[in-house]
Amino acid sequence: MFSIFLVLKSMLHRCGGDLSGGRQQRLVIGPELFVFDEWTDGIQPNLVHEIGNFIPSLKRELGVTVLLVK
């Protein structure tokens, strides 16, 4: 996942709760199941669009299951 979200690698020493909303949402991504729980909350509009465009590619390119929770 660090190859996708480079900024997270530099934050390994921080607790998840200390991260911004957008960075917290990036943490919910795992190797086989990606869970996006209220994934638009607290995220800048341009990042919502970016992540929204990225989600369909997860299934297609990585073969993972994606769960979206509103």
Short mmCIF file of N, CA, C and O in Angstrom, two decimals:
data_model
loop_
_atom_site.label_atom_id
_atom_site.label_comp_id
_atom_site.label_asym_id
_atom_site.label_seq_id
_atom_site.Cartn_x
_atom_site.Cartn_y
_atom_site.Cartn_z
N MET A 1 0.81 -1.19 0.00
CA MET A 1 0.00 0.00 0.00
C MET A 1 0.86 1.26 0.00
O MET A 1 0.41 2.30 -0.43
N PHE A 2 2.08 1.14 0.49
CA PHE A 2 2.95 2.32 0.49
C PHE A 2 3.27 2.78 -0.92
O PHE A 2 3.54 3.95 -1.14
N SER A 3 3.24 1.88 -1.89
CA SER A 3 3.49 2.30 -3.26
C SER A 3 2.33 3.12 -3.80
O SER A 3 2.51 3.93 -4.71
N ILE A 4 1.14 2.95 -3.24
CA ILE A 4 -0.03 3.71 -3.66
C ILE A 4 -0.14 5.02 -2.87
O ILE A 4 -0.38 6.07 -3.42
N PHE A 5 0.04 4.92 -1.55
CA PHE A 5 -0.07 6.09 -0.67
C PHE A 5 1.27 6.35 -0.01
O PHE A 5 1.52 5.97 1.13
N LEU A 6 2.14 7.00 -0.72
CA LEU A 6 3.52 7.23 -0.29
C LEU A 6 3.61 7.95 1.04
O LEU A 6 4.49 7.66 1.85
N VAL A 7 2.71 8.87 1.30
CA VAL A 7 2.78 9.69 2.51
C VAL A 7 2.63 8.85 3.78
O VAL A 7 3.17 9.19 4.82
N LEU A 8 1.92 7.73 3.71
CA LEU A 8 1.71 6.91 4.91
C LEU A 8 3.01 6.28 5.42
O LEU A 8 3.17 6.10 6.63
N LYS A 9 3.91 5.97 4.55
CA LYS A 9 5.16 5.34 4.97
C LYS A 9 5.93 6.25 5.93
O LYS A 9 6.52 5.79 6.89
N SER A 10 5.89 7.54 5.67
CA SER A 10 6.61 8.49 6.53
C SER A 10 5.91 8.70 7.86
O SER A 10 6.44 9.35 8.75
N MET A 11 4.71 8.13 8.02
CA MET A 11 3.93 8.34 9.24
C MET A 11 3.75 7.07 10.05
O MET A 11 2.85 6.99 10.89
N LEU A 12 4.58 6.08 9.82
CA LEU A 12 4.46 4.81 10.54
C LEU A 12 4.55 4.97 12.05
O LEU A 12 3.95 4.19 12.79
N HIS A 13 5.25 5.96 12.52
CA HIS A 13 5.44 6.16 13.95
C HIS A 13 4.24 6.82 14.62
O HIS A 13 4.17 6.87 15.84
N ARG A 14 3.28 7.30 13.86
CA ARG A 14 2.13 8.02 14.41
C ARG A 14 0.94 7.08 14.60
O ARG A 14 0.76 6.12 13.87
N CYS A 15 0.11 7.38 15.59
CA CYS A 15 -1.14 6.63 15.80
C CYS A 15 -2.16 7.07 14.75
O CYS A 15 -2.16 8.21 14.31
N GLY A 16 -3.04 6.16 14.37
CA GLY A 16 -4.04 6.46 13.37
C GLY A 16 -4.90 7.65 13.72
O GLY A 16 -5.25 8.46 12.86
N GLY A 17 -5.25 7.80 15.00
CA GLY A 17 -6.09 8.91 15.44
C GLY A 17 -5.42 10.26 15.34
O GLY A 17 -6.08 11.30 15.40
N ASP A 18 -4.12 10.27 15.19
CA ASP A 18 -3.37 11.53 15.07
C ASP A 18 -3.30 12.02 13.62
O ASP A 18 -2.81 13.10 13.37
N LEU A 19 -3.79 11.23 12.70
CA LEU A 19 -3.72 11.57 11.28
C LEU A 19 -4.95 12.37 10.86
O LEU A 19 -5.99 12.32 11.51
N SER A 20 -4.85 13.07 9.75
CA SER A 20 -6.00 13.79 9.20
C SER A 20 -7.06 12.78 8.75
O SER A 20 -6.78 11.59 8.61
N GLY A 21 -8.26 13.28 8.51
CA GLY A 21 -9.35 12.40 8.07
C GLY A 21 -9.01 11.64 6.80
O GLY A 21 -9.30 10.45 6.67
N GLY A 22 -8.42 12.34 5.84
CA GLY A 22 -8.05 11.69 4.58
C GLY A 22 -7.01 10.60 4.78
O GLY A 22 -7.10 9.53 4.18
N ARG A 23 -6.04 10.86 5.63
CA ARG A 23 -5.01 9.85 5.88
C ARG A 23 -5.57 8.69 6.68
O ARG A 23 -5.17 7.55 6.48
N GLN A 24 -6.51 8.95 7.56
CA GLN A 24 -7.15 7.85 8.29
C GLN A 24 -7.89 6.94 7.33
O GLN A 24 -7.87 5.72 7.48
N GLN A 25 -8.55 7.53 6.35
CA GLN A 25 -9.28 6.71 5.38
C GLN A 25 -8.33 5.84 4.57
O GLN A 25 -8.68 4.73 4.19
N ARG A 26 -7.13 6.33 4.32
CA ARG A 26 -6.15 5.51 3.59
C ARG A 26 -5.72 4.31 4.41
O ARG A 26 -5.33 3.28 3.87
N LEU A 27 -5.80 4.42 5.73
CA LEU A 27 -5.40 3.31 6.60
C LEU A 27 -6.37 2.14 6.56
O LEU A 27 -6.01 1.03 6.93
N VAL A 28 -7.60 2.36 6.15
CA VAL A 28 -8.59 1.28 6.15
C VAL A 28 -8.35 0.31 5.00
O VAL A 28 -9.06 -0.67 4.86
N ILE A 29 -7.36 0.58 4.22
CA ILE A 29 -7.07 -0.29 3.09
C ILE A 29 -6.17 -1.43 3.54
O ILE A 29 -5.18 -1.23 4.20
N GLY A 30 -6.56 -2.63 3.21
CA GLY A 30 -5.80 -3.81 3.59
C GLY A 30 -5.48 -4.67 2.39
O GLY A 30 -5.85 -4.34 1.27
N PRO A 31 -4.80 -5.79 2.59
CA PRO A 31 -4.34 -6.57 1.45
C PRO A 31 -5.43 -7.29 0.66
O PRO A 31 -5.29 -7.47 -0.53
N GLU A 32 -6.52 -7.72 1.29
CA GLU A 32 -7.54 -8.48 0.57
C GLU A 32 -8.92 -7.83 0.61
O GLU A 32 -9.76 -8.09 -0.24
N LEU A 33 -9.17 -7.03 1.62
CA LEU A 33 -10.46 -6.37 1.77
C LEU A 33 -10.22 -4.90 2.06
O LEU A 33 -9.53 -4.56 3.01
N PHE A 34 -10.78 -4.06 1.23
CA PHE A 34 -10.66 -2.62 1.43
C PHE A 34 -12.00 -2.13 1.94
O PHE A 34 -13.01 -2.28 1.26
N VAL A 35 -12.03 -1.56 3.14
CA VAL A 35 -13.25 -1.07 3.75
C VAL A 35 -13.22 0.45 3.77
O VAL A 35 -12.30 1.05 4.33
N PHE A 36 -14.21 1.06 3.14
CA PHE A 36 -14.34 2.50 3.14
C PHE A 36 -15.58 2.84 3.94
O PHE A 36 -16.69 2.80 3.44
N ASP A 37 -15.40 3.16 5.21
CA ASP A 37 -16.50 3.45 6.14
C ASP A 37 -16.68 4.96 6.23
O ASP A 37 -15.79 5.65 6.73
N GLU A 38 -17.82 5.44 5.74
CA GLU A 38 -18.09 6.87 5.70
C GLU A 38 -16.88 7.60 5.13
O GLU A 38 -16.38 8.58 5.68
N TRP A 39 -16.42 7.12 4.02
CA TRP A 39 -15.14 7.53 3.46
C TRP A 39 -15.09 8.96 2.97
O TRP A 39 -14.02 9.49 2.72
N THR A 40 -16.23 9.63 2.86
CA THR A 40 -16.20 11.02 2.43
C THR A 40 -16.17 12.00 3.61
O THR A 40 -15.95 13.19 3.41
N ASP A 41 -16.36 11.52 4.82
CA ASP A 41 -16.37 12.40 5.99
C ASP A 41 -14.97 12.94 6.29
O ASP A 41 -14.01 12.19 6.39
N GLY A 42 -14.88 14.23 6.42
CA GLY A 42 -13.64 14.87 6.80
C GLY A 42 -12.58 14.92 5.73
O GLY A 42 -11.41 15.16 6.03
N ILE A 43 -12.95 14.67 4.51
CA ILE A 43 -11.97 14.66 3.43
C ILE A 43 -12.23 15.85 2.51
O ILE A 43 -13.37 16.16 2.18
N GLN A 44 -11.17 16.48 2.08
CA GLN A 44 -11.28 17.60 1.15
C GLN A 44 -11.97 17.12 -0.14
O GLN A 44 -11.74 16.00 -0.58
N PRO A 45 -12.83 17.96 -0.72
CA PRO A 45 -13.57 17.56 -1.92
C PRO A 45 -12.69 17.02 -3.05
O PRO A 45 -13.07 16.06 -3.72
N ASN A 46 -11.53 17.61 -3.26
CA ASN A 46 -10.68 17.11 -4.34
C ASN A 46 -10.17 15.70 -4.04
O ASN A 46 -9.98 14.89 -4.94
N LEU A 47 -9.96 15.37 -2.76
CA LEU A 47 -9.53 14.02 -2.40
C LEU A 47 -10.68 13.02 -2.51
O LEU A 47 -10.45 11.86 -2.85
N VAL A 48 -11.90 13.46 -2.22
CA VAL A 48 -13.07 12.57 -2.39
C VAL A 48 -13.15 12.15 -3.85
O VAL A 48 -13.33 10.96 -4.15
N HIS A 49 -12.98 13.09 -4.74
CA HIS A 49 -13.02 12.78 -6.18
C HIS A 49 -11.88 11.84 -6.56
O HIS A 49 -12.09 10.85 -7.28
N GLU A 50 -10.69 12.12 -6.05
CA GLU A 50 -9.52 11.28 -6.37
C GLU A 50 -9.71 9.85 -5.86
O GLU A 50 -9.47 8.88 -6.59
N ILE A 51 -10.16 9.71 -4.62
CA ILE A 51 -10.36 8.38 -4.05
C ILE A 51 -11.53 7.68 -4.75
O ILE A 51 -11.48 6.48 -5.02
N GLY A 52 -12.59 8.43 -5.06
CA GLY A 52 -13.72 7.86 -5.76
C GLY A 52 -13.34 7.28 -7.12
O GLY A 52 -13.86 6.25 -7.54
N ASN A 53 -12.42 7.94 -7.79
CA ASN A 53 -11.94 7.43 -9.08
C ASN A 53 -11.02 6.22 -8.89
O ASN A 53 -10.92 5.37 -9.77
N PHE A 54 -10.36 6.16 -7.77
CA PHE A 54 -9.41 5.10 -7.48
C PHE A 54 -10.09 3.78 -7.07
O PHE A 54 -9.62 2.69 -7.41
N ILE A 55 -11.22 3.87 -6.39
CA ILE A 55 -11.89 2.69 -5.83
C ILE A 55 -12.18 1.61 -6.88
O ILE A 55 -11.87 0.44 -6.65
N PRO A 56 -12.79 1.93 -8.02
CA PRO A 56 -13.07 0.86 -8.99
C PRO A 56 -11.83 0.13 -9.49
O PRO A 56 -11.89 -1.05 -9.81
N SER A 57 -10.71 0.81 -9.51
CA SER A 57 -9.48 0.17 -9.99
C SER A 57 -8.95 -0.87 -9.00
O SER A 57 -8.21 -1.77 -9.39
N LEU A 58 -9.34 -0.77 -7.74
CA LEU A 58 -8.87 -1.74 -6.74
C LEU A 58 -9.32 -3.15 -7.10
O LEU A 58 -8.53 -4.09 -7.09
N LYS A 59 -10.58 -3.30 -7.41
CA LYS A 59 -11.12 -4.60 -7.79
C LYS A 59 -10.51 -5.08 -9.11
O LYS A 59 -10.07 -6.20 -9.24
N ARG A 60 -10.48 -4.19 -10.05
CA ARG A 60 -10.02 -4.53 -11.40
C ARG A 60 -8.53 -4.87 -11.42
O ARG A 60 -8.13 -5.87 -11.98
N GLU A 61 -7.70 -4.05 -10.79
CA GLU A 61 -6.26 -4.23 -10.89
C GLU A 61 -5.67 -5.14 -9.82
O GLU A 61 -4.69 -5.84 -10.08
N LEU A 62 -6.25 -5.13 -8.63
CA LEU A 62 -5.68 -5.91 -7.53
C LEU A 62 -6.51 -7.14 -7.18
O LEU A 62 -6.06 -7.99 -6.42
N GLY A 63 -7.72 -7.23 -7.70
CA GLY A 63 -8.57 -8.39 -7.41
C GLY A 63 -9.02 -8.46 -5.97
O GLY A 63 -9.22 -9.55 -5.44
N VAL A 64 -9.19 -7.31 -5.31
CA VAL A 64 -9.61 -7.30 -3.92
C VAL A 64 -11.10 -6.99 -3.82
O VAL A 64 -11.72 -6.49 -4.76
N THR A 65 -11.67 -7.27 -2.67
CA THR A 65 -13.05 -6.94 -2.40
C THR A 65 -13.10 -5.54 -1.83
O THR A 65 -12.29 -5.18 -0.98
N VAL A 66 -14.06 -4.75 -2.29
CA VAL A 66 -14.22 -3.39 -1.83
C VAL A 66 -15.58 -3.26 -1.17
O VAL A 66 -16.61 -3.62 -1.76
N LEU A 67 -15.61 -2.78 0.08
CA LEU A 67 -16.85 -2.57 0.82
C LEU A 67 -16.99 -1.08 1.08
O LEU A 67 -16.14 -0.47 1.74
N LEU A 68 -18.06 -0.47 0.55
CA LEU A 68 -18.34 0.94 0.78
C LEU A 68 -19.48 1.07 1.78
O LEU A 68 -20.54 0.48 1.60
N VAL A 69 -19.26 1.83 2.84
CA VAL A 69 -20.27 2.06 3.87
C VAL A 69 -20.59 3.55 3.86
O VAL A 69 -19.68 4.37 3.93
N LYS A 70 -21.87 3.89 3.74
CA LYS A 70 -22.25 5.30 3.72
C LYS A 70 -22.35 5.85 5.11
O LYS A 70 -22.75 5.28 6.02
#
